[in-house]
mmCIF file of C-alpha atoms in Angstrom:
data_model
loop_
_atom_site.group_PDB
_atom_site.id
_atom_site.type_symbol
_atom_site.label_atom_id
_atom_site.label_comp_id
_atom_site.label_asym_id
_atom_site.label_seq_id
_atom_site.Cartn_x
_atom_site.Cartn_y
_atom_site.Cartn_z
ATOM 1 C CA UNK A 1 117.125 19.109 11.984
ATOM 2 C CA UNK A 2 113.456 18.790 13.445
ATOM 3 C CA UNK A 3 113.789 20.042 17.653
ATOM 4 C CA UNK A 4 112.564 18.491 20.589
ATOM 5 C CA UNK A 5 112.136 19.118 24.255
ATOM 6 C CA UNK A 6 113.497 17.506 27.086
ATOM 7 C CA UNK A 7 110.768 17.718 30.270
ATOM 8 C CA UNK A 8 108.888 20.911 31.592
ATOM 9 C CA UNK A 9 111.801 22.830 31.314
ATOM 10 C CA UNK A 10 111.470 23.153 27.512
ATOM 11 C CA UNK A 11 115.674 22.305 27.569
ATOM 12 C CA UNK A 12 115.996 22.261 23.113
ATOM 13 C CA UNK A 13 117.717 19.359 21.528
ATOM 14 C CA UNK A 14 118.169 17.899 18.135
ATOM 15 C CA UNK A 15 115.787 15.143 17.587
ATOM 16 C CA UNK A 16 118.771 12.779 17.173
ATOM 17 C CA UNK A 17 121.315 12.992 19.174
ATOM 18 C CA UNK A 18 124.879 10.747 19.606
ATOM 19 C CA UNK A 19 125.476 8.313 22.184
ATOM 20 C CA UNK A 20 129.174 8.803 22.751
ATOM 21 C CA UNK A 21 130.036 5.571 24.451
ATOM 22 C CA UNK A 22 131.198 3.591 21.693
ATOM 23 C CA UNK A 23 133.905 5.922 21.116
ATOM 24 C CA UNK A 24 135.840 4.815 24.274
ATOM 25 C CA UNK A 25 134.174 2.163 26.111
ATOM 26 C CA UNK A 26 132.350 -1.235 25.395
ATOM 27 C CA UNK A 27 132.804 -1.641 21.970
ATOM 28 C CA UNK A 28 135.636 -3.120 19.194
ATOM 29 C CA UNK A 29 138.427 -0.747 21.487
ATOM 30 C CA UNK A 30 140.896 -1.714 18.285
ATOM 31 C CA UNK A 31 137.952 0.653 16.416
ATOM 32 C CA UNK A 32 138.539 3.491 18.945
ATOM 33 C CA UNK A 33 140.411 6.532 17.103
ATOM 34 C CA UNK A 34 140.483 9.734 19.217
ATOM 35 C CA UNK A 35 141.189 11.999 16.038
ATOM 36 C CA UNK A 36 138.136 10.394 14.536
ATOM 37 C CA UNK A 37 135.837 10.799 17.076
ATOM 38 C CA UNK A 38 136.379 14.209 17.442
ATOM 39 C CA UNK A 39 135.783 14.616 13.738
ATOM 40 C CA UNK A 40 132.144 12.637 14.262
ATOM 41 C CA UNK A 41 131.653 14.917 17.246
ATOM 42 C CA UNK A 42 131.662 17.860 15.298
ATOM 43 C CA UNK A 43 129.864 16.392 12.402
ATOM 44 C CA UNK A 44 126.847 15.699 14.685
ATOM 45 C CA UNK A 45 127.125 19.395 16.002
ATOM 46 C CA UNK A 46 127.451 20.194 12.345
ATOM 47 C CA UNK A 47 124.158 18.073 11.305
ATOM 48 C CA UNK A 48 121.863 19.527 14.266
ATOM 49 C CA UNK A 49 122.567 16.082 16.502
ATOM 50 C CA UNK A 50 123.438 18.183 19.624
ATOM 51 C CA UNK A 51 122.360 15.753 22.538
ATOM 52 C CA UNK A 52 125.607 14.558 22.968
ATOM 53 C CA UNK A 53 125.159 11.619 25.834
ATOM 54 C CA UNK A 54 128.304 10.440 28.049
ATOM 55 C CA UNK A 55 129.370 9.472 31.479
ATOM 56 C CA UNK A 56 131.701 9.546 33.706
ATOM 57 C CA UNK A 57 132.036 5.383 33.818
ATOM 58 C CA UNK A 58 132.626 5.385 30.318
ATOM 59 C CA UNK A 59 136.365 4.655 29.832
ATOM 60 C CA UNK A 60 135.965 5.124 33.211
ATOM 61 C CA UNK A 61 136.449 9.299 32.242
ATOM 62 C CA UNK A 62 138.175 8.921 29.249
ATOM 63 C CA UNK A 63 134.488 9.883 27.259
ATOM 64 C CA UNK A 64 133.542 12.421 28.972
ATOM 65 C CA UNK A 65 137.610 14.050 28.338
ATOM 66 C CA UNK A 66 137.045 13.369 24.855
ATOM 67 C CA UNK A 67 134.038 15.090 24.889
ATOM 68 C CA UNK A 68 135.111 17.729 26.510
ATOM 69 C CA UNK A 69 137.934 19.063 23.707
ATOM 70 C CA UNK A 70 134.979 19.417 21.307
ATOM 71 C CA UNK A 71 133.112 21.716 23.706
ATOM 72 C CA UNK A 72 135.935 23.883 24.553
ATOM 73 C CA UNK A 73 135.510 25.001 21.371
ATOM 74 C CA UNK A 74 131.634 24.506 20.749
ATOM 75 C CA UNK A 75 129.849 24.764 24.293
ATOM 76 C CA UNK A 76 126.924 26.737 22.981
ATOM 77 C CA UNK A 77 125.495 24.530 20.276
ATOM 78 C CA UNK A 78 125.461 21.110 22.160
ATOM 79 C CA UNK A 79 123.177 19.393 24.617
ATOM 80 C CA UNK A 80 125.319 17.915 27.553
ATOM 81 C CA UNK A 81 124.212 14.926 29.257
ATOM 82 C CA UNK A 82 126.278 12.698 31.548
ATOM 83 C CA UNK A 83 125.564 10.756 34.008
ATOM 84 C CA UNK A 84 126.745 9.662 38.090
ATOM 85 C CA UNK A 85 126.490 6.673 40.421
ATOM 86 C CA UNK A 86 128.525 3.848 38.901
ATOM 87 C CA UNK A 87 132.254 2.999 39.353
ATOM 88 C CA UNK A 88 133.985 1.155 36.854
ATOM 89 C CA UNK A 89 136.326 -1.175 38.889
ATOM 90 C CA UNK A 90 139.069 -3.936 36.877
ATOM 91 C CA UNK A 91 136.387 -7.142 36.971
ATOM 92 C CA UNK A 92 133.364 -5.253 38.408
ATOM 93 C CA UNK A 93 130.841 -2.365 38.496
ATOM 94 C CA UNK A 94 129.263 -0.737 41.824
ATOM 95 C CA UNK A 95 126.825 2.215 42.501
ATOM 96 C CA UNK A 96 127.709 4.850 44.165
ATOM 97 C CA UNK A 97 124.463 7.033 45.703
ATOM 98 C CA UNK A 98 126.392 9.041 48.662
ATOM 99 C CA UNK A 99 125.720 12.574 48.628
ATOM 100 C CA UNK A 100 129.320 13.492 49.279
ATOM 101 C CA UNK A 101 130.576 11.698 46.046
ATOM 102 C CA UNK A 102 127.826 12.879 44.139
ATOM 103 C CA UNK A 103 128.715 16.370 44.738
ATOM 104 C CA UNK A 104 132.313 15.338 43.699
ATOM 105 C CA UNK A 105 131.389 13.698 40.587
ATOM 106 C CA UNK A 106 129.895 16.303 39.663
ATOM 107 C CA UNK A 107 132.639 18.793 39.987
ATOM 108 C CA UNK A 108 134.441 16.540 37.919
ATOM 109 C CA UNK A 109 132.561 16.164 35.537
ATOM 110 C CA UNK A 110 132.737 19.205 34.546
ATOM 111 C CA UNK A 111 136.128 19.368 34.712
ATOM 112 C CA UNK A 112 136.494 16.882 32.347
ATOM 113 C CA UNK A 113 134.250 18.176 29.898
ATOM 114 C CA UNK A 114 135.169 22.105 29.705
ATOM 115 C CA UNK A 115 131.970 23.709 30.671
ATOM 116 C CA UNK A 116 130.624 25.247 33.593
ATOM 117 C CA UNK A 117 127.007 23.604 33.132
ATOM 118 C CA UNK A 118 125.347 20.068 32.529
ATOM 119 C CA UNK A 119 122.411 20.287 30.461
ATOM 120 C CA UNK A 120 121.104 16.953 31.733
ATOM 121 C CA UNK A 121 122.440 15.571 34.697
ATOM 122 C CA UNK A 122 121.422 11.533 34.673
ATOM 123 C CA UNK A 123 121.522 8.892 37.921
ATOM 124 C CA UNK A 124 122.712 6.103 36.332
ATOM 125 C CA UNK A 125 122.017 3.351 38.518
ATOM 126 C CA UNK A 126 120.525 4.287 42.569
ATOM 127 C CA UNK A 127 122.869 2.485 45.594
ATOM 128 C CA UNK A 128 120.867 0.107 47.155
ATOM 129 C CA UNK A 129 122.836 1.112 50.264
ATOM 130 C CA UNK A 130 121.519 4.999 50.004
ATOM 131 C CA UNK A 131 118.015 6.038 50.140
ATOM 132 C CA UNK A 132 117.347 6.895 46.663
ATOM 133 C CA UNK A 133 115.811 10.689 47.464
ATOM 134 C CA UNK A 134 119.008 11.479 49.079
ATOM 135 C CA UNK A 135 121.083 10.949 46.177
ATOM 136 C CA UNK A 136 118.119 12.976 44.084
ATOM 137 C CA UNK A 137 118.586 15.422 47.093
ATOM 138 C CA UNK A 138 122.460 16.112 46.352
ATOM 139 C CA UNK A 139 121.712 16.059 42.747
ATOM 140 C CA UNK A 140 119.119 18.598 43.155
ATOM 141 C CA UNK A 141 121.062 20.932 45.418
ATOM 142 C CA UNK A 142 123.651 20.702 41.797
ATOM 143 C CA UNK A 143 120.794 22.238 39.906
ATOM 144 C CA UNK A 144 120.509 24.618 42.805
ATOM 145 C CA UNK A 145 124.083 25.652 42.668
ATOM 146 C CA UNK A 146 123.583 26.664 38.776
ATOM 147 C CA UNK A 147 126.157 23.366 37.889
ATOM 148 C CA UNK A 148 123.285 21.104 36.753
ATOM 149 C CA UNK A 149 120.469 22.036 34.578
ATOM 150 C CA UNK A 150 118.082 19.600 34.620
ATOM 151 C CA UNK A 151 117.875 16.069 36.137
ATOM 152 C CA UNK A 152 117.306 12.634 34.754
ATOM 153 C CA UNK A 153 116.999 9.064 35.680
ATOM 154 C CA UNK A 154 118.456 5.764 33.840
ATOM 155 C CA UNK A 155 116.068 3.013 34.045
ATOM 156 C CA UNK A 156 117.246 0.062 35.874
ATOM 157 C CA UNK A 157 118.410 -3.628 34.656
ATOM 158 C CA UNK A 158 115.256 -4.491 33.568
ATOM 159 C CA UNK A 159 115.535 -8.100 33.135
ATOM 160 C CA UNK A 160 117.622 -8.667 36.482
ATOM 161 C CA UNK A 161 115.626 -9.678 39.519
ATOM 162 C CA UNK A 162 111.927 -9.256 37.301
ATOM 163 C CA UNK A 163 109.450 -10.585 39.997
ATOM 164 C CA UNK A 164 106.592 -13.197 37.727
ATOM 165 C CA UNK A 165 104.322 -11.065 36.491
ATOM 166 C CA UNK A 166 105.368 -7.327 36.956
ATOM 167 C CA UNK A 167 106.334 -5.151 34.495
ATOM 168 C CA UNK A 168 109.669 -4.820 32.647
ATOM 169 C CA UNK A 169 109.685 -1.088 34.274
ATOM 170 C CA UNK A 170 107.672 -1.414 37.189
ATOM 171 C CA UNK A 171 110.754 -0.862 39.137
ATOM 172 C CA UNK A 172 111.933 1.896 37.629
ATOM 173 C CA UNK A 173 108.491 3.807 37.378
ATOM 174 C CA UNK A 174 108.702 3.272 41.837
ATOM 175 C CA UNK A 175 112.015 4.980 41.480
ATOM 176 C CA UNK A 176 110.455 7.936 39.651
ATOM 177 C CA UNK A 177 107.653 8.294 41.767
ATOM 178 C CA UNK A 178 109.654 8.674 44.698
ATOM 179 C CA UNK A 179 112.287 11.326 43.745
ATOM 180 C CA UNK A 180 109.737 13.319 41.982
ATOM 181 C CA UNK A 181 108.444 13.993 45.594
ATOM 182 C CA UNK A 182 111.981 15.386 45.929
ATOM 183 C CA UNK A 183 112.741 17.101 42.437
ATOM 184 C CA UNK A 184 111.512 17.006 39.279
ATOM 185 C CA UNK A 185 112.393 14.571 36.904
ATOM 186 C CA UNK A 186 112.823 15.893 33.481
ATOM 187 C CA UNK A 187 114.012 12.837 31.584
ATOM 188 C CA UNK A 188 114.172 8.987 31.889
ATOM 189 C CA UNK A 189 117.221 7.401 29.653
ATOM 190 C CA UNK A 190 116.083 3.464 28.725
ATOM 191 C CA UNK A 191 116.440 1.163 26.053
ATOM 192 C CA UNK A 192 113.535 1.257 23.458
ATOM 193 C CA UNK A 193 114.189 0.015 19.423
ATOM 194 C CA UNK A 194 112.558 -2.672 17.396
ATOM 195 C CA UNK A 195 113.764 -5.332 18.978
ATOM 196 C CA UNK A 196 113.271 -4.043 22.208
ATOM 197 C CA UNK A 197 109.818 -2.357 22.539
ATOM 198 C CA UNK A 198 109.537 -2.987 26.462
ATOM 199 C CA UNK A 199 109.531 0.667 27.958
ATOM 200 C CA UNK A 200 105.763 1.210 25.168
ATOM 201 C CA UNK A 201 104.430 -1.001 27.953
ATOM 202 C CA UNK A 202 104.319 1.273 31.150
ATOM 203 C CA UNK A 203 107.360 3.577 30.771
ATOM 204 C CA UNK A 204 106.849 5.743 28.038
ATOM 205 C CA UNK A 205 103.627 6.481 28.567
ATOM 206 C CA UNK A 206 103.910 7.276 32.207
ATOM 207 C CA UNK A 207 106.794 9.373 30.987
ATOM 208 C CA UNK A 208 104.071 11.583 28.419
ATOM 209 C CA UNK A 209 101.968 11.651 31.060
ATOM 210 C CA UNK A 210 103.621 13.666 33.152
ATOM 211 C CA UNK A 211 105.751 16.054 30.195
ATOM 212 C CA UNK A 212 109.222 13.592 30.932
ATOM 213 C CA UNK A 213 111.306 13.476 28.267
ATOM 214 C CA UNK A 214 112.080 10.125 26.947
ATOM 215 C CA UNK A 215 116.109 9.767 25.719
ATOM 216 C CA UNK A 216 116.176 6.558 23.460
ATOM 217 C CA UNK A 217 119.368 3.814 24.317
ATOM 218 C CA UNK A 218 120.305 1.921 22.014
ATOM 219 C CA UNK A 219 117.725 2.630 19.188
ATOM 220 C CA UNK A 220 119.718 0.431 16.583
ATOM 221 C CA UNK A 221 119.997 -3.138 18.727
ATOM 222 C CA UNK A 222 123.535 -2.210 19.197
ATOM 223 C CA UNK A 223 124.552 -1.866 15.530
ATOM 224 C CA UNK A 224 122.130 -5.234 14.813
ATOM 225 C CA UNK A 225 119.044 -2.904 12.970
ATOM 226 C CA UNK A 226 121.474 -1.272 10.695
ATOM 227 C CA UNK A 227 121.870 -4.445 9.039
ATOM 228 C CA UNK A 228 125.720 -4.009 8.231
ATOM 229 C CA UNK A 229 126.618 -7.394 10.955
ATOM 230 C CA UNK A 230 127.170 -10.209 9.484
ATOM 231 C CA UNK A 231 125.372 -13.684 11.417
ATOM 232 C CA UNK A 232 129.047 -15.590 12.689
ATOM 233 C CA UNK A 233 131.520 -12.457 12.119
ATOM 234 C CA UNK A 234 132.370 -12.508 15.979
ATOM 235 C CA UNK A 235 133.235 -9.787 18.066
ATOM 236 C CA UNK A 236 136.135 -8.798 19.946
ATOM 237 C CA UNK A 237 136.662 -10.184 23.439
ATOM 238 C CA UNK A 238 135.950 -6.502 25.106
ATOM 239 C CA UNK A 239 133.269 -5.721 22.692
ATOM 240 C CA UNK A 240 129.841 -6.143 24.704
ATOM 241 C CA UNK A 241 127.960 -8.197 21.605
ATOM 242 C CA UNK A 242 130.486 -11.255 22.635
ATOM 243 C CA UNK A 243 128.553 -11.783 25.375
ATOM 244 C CA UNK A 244 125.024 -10.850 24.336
ATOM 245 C CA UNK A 245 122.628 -13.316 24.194
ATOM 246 C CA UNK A 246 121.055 -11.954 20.622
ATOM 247 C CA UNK A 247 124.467 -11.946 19.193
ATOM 248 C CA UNK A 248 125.373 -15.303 18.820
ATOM 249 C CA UNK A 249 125.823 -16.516 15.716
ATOM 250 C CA UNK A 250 122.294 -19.101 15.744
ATOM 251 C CA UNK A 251 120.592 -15.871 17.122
ATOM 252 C CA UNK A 252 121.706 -13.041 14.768
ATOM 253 C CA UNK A 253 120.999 -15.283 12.028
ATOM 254 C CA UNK A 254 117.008 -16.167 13.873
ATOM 255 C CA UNK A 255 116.806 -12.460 13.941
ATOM 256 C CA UNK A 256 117.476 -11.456 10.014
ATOM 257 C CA UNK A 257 113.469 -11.098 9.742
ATOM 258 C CA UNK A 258 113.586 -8.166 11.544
ATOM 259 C CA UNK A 259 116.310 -6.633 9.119
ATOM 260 C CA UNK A 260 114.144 -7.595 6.219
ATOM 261 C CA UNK A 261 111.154 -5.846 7.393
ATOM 262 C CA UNK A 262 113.525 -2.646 7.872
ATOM 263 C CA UNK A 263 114.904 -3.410 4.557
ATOM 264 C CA UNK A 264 111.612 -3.821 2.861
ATOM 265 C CA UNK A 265 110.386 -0.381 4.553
ATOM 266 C CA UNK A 266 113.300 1.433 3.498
ATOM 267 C CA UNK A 267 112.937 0.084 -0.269
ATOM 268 C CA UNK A 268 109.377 1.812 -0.651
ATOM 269 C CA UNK A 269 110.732 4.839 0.200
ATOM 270 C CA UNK A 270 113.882 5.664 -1.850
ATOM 271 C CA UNK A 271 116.957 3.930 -2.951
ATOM 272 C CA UNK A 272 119.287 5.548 -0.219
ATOM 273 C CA UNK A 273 117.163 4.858 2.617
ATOM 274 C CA UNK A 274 118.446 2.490 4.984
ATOM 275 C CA UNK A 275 117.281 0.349 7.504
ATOM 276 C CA UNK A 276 118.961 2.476 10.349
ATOM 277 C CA UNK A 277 116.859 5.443 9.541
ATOM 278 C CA UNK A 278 113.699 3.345 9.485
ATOM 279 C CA UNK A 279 114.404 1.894 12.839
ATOM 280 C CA UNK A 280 115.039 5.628 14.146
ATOM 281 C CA UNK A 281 112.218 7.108 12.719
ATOM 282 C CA UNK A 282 110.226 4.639 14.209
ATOM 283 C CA UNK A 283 111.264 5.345 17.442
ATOM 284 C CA UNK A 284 110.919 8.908 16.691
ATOM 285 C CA UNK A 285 107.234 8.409 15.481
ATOM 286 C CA UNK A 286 106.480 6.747 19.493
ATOM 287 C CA UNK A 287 106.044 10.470 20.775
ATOM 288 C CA UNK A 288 107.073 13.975 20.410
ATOM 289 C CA UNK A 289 108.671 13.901 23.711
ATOM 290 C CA UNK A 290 111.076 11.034 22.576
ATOM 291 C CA UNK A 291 115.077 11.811 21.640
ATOM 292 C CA UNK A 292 116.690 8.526 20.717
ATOM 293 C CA UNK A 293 120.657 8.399 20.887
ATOM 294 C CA UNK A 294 122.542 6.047 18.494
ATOM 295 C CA UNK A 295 126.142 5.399 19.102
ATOM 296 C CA UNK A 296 128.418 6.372 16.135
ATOM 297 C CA UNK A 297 132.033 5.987 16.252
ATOM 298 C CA UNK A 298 132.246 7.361 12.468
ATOM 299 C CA UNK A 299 131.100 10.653 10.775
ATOM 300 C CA UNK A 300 129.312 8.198 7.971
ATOM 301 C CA UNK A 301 126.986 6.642 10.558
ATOM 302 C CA UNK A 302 126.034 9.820 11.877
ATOM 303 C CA UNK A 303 125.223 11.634 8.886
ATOM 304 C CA UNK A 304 122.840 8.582 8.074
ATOM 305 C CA UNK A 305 121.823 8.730 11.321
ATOM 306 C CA UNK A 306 120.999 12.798 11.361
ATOM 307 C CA UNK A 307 118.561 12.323 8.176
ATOM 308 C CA UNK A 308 116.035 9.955 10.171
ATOM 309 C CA UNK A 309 113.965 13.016 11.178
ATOM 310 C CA UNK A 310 113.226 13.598 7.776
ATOM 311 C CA UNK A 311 111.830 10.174 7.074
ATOM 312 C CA UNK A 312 108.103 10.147 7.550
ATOM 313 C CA UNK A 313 106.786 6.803 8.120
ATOM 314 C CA UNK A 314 103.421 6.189 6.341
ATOM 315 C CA UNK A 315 100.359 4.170 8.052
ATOM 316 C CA UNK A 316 101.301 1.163 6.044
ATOM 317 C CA UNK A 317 105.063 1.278 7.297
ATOM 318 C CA UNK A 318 104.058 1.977 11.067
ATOM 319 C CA UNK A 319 101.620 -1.658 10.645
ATOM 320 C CA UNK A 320 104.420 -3.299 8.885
ATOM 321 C CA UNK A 321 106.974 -2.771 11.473
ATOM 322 C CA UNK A 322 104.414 -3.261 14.299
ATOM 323 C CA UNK A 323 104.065 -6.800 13.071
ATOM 324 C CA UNK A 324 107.678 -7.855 12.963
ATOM 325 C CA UNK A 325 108.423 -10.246 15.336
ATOM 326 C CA UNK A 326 110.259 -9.740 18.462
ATOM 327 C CA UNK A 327 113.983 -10.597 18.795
ATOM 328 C CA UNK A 328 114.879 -14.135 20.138
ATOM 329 C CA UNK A 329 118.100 -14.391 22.373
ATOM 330 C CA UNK A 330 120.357 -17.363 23.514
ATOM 331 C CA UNK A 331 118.464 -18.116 26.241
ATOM 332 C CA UNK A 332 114.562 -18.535 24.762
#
């Protein structure tokens, strides 16, 4: 598989990596098979997908455990990111930004996961009760201490508290500016897929700007650009989609176009080329610097999802799919 670099420090990854979440947490949990996500764990490894992207809230730990039993073994071909500052309560989430627990986290962390080492080492929401550079401070005193390798930030809830007028990531691009006074920021995890092409606006490109790596959430709409949903299937009551606006049945059926357009990309270039490898190579094709991070649960998805690299969108595809039109939710 085609490499890329996260940030200045030139840290090597597969240009597709796995988002490990759904294997635990926040998706279909009667889907969840430990055995089997351990074989798609090493199926990624096996494919060159070695960004392997956790945290410790997912489960809460149970991920990053899992994760960890493939790395006891394989430690030296994967890309470890995980990522500190939420707690995962029964009814309710809170951040977490205190030095002292940061530095804990972090020891447990890699406890859980069987190394001695985080590649990339993510903040994934700041406490609005703790100055923002001294969480970055504890964080960088990690990388100091040889336990961390590299630090990242997840962008924040873009659509909560959006003042008229600003930026979907103006927010999050104040964050950055302020703990790069304090560290350097090698990486900025946010969504960015078809249907949501916010972060092109401000966040990616400050992100180029400055040699940032970009890692890609959610690159497939949460399962909705692979076109395999069907419009009124329903979810299951702890799967996320039950509660998304775009997944309601009236909206994932106001949505097909978008499918279409992937479909009708895919078509022109081969019979087995499907509309999840068109939506990841277009996010691929936004910048060298970008890493994008499906979930899989299954080895099948991944090893569709590993041949995106090798899909070279032409000028004619790039227009088409520019020209789609956005995704509609519940609430428009």
């Amino acid at each position: 598989m085609e490499r890329r670099t996260i940030g200045a420090g030139a840290l090597a990854t597969g240009a597709v990596g796995l988002g490990c979440m759904p294997m635990s947490w926040a998706y279909s949990g009667s889907r969840q098979r430990g055995e089997e996500s351990l074989r798609t764990l090493e199926r990624a490894l096996d494919l060159g997908s070695t960004l392997l992207d956790t945290a410790d809230m997912y489960g809460p730990f149970t991920n990053e455990l899992l994760v960890g039993r493939v790395l006891k073994e394989r430690r030296d071909e994967a890309f470890v990111s995980t990522k500190v500052g939420l707690l995962v309560g029964e009814q309710h989430i809170v951040a977490n930004g205190r030095p002292g627990y940061v530095r804990r986290a972090c020891d447990a962390s890699l406890r859980r996961l069987q190394t001695d080492v985080i590649d990339l080492y993510q903040l994934h929401r700041a406490d609005p009760e703790v100055p923002v550079e001294e969480t970055w401070g504890a964080m960088a005193e990690l990388v100091q201490a040889g336990k961390v390798r590299a630090l990242g930030l997840c962008a924040m809830g873009a659509r909560g508290g959006r003042r008229a007028g600003a930026g979907l990531h103006d927010a999050t691009i104040k964050q950055l500016r302020r703990v790069q006074q304090v560290f350097p920021v090698s990486a900025v995890e946010a969504e960015l897929s078809l249907w949501s092409r916010e972060a092109l606006e401000g966040l990616l490109p400050w992100c180029e700007a400055r040699g940032v790596g970009f890692v890609a959430a959610m690159p497939l709409g949460n399962g909705f650009l692979t076109g395999t949903l069907t419009p009124g299937e329903g979810f299951e009551p702890d799967d996320l989609r039950a509660r998304h606006p775009r997944f309601t049945a009236e909206m994932m059926a106001a949505n097909q176009p978008i499918v279409a357009g992937l479909r009708r990309v895919a078509a022109r270039h081969s019979e087995t080329t499907t509309p999840a490898q068109v939506a990841l190579a277009w996010v691929l094709a936004q910048g060298p610097h970008v890493v994008p991070i499906p979930g899989a649960k299954r080895e099948r998805w991944v090893t569709e999802n590993a041949a995106a690299p090798a899909l070279r969108l032409t000028a004619q595809d790039l227009t088409e799919l520019a020209g789609l039109p956005g995704a509609r939710g519940s609430w428009e």
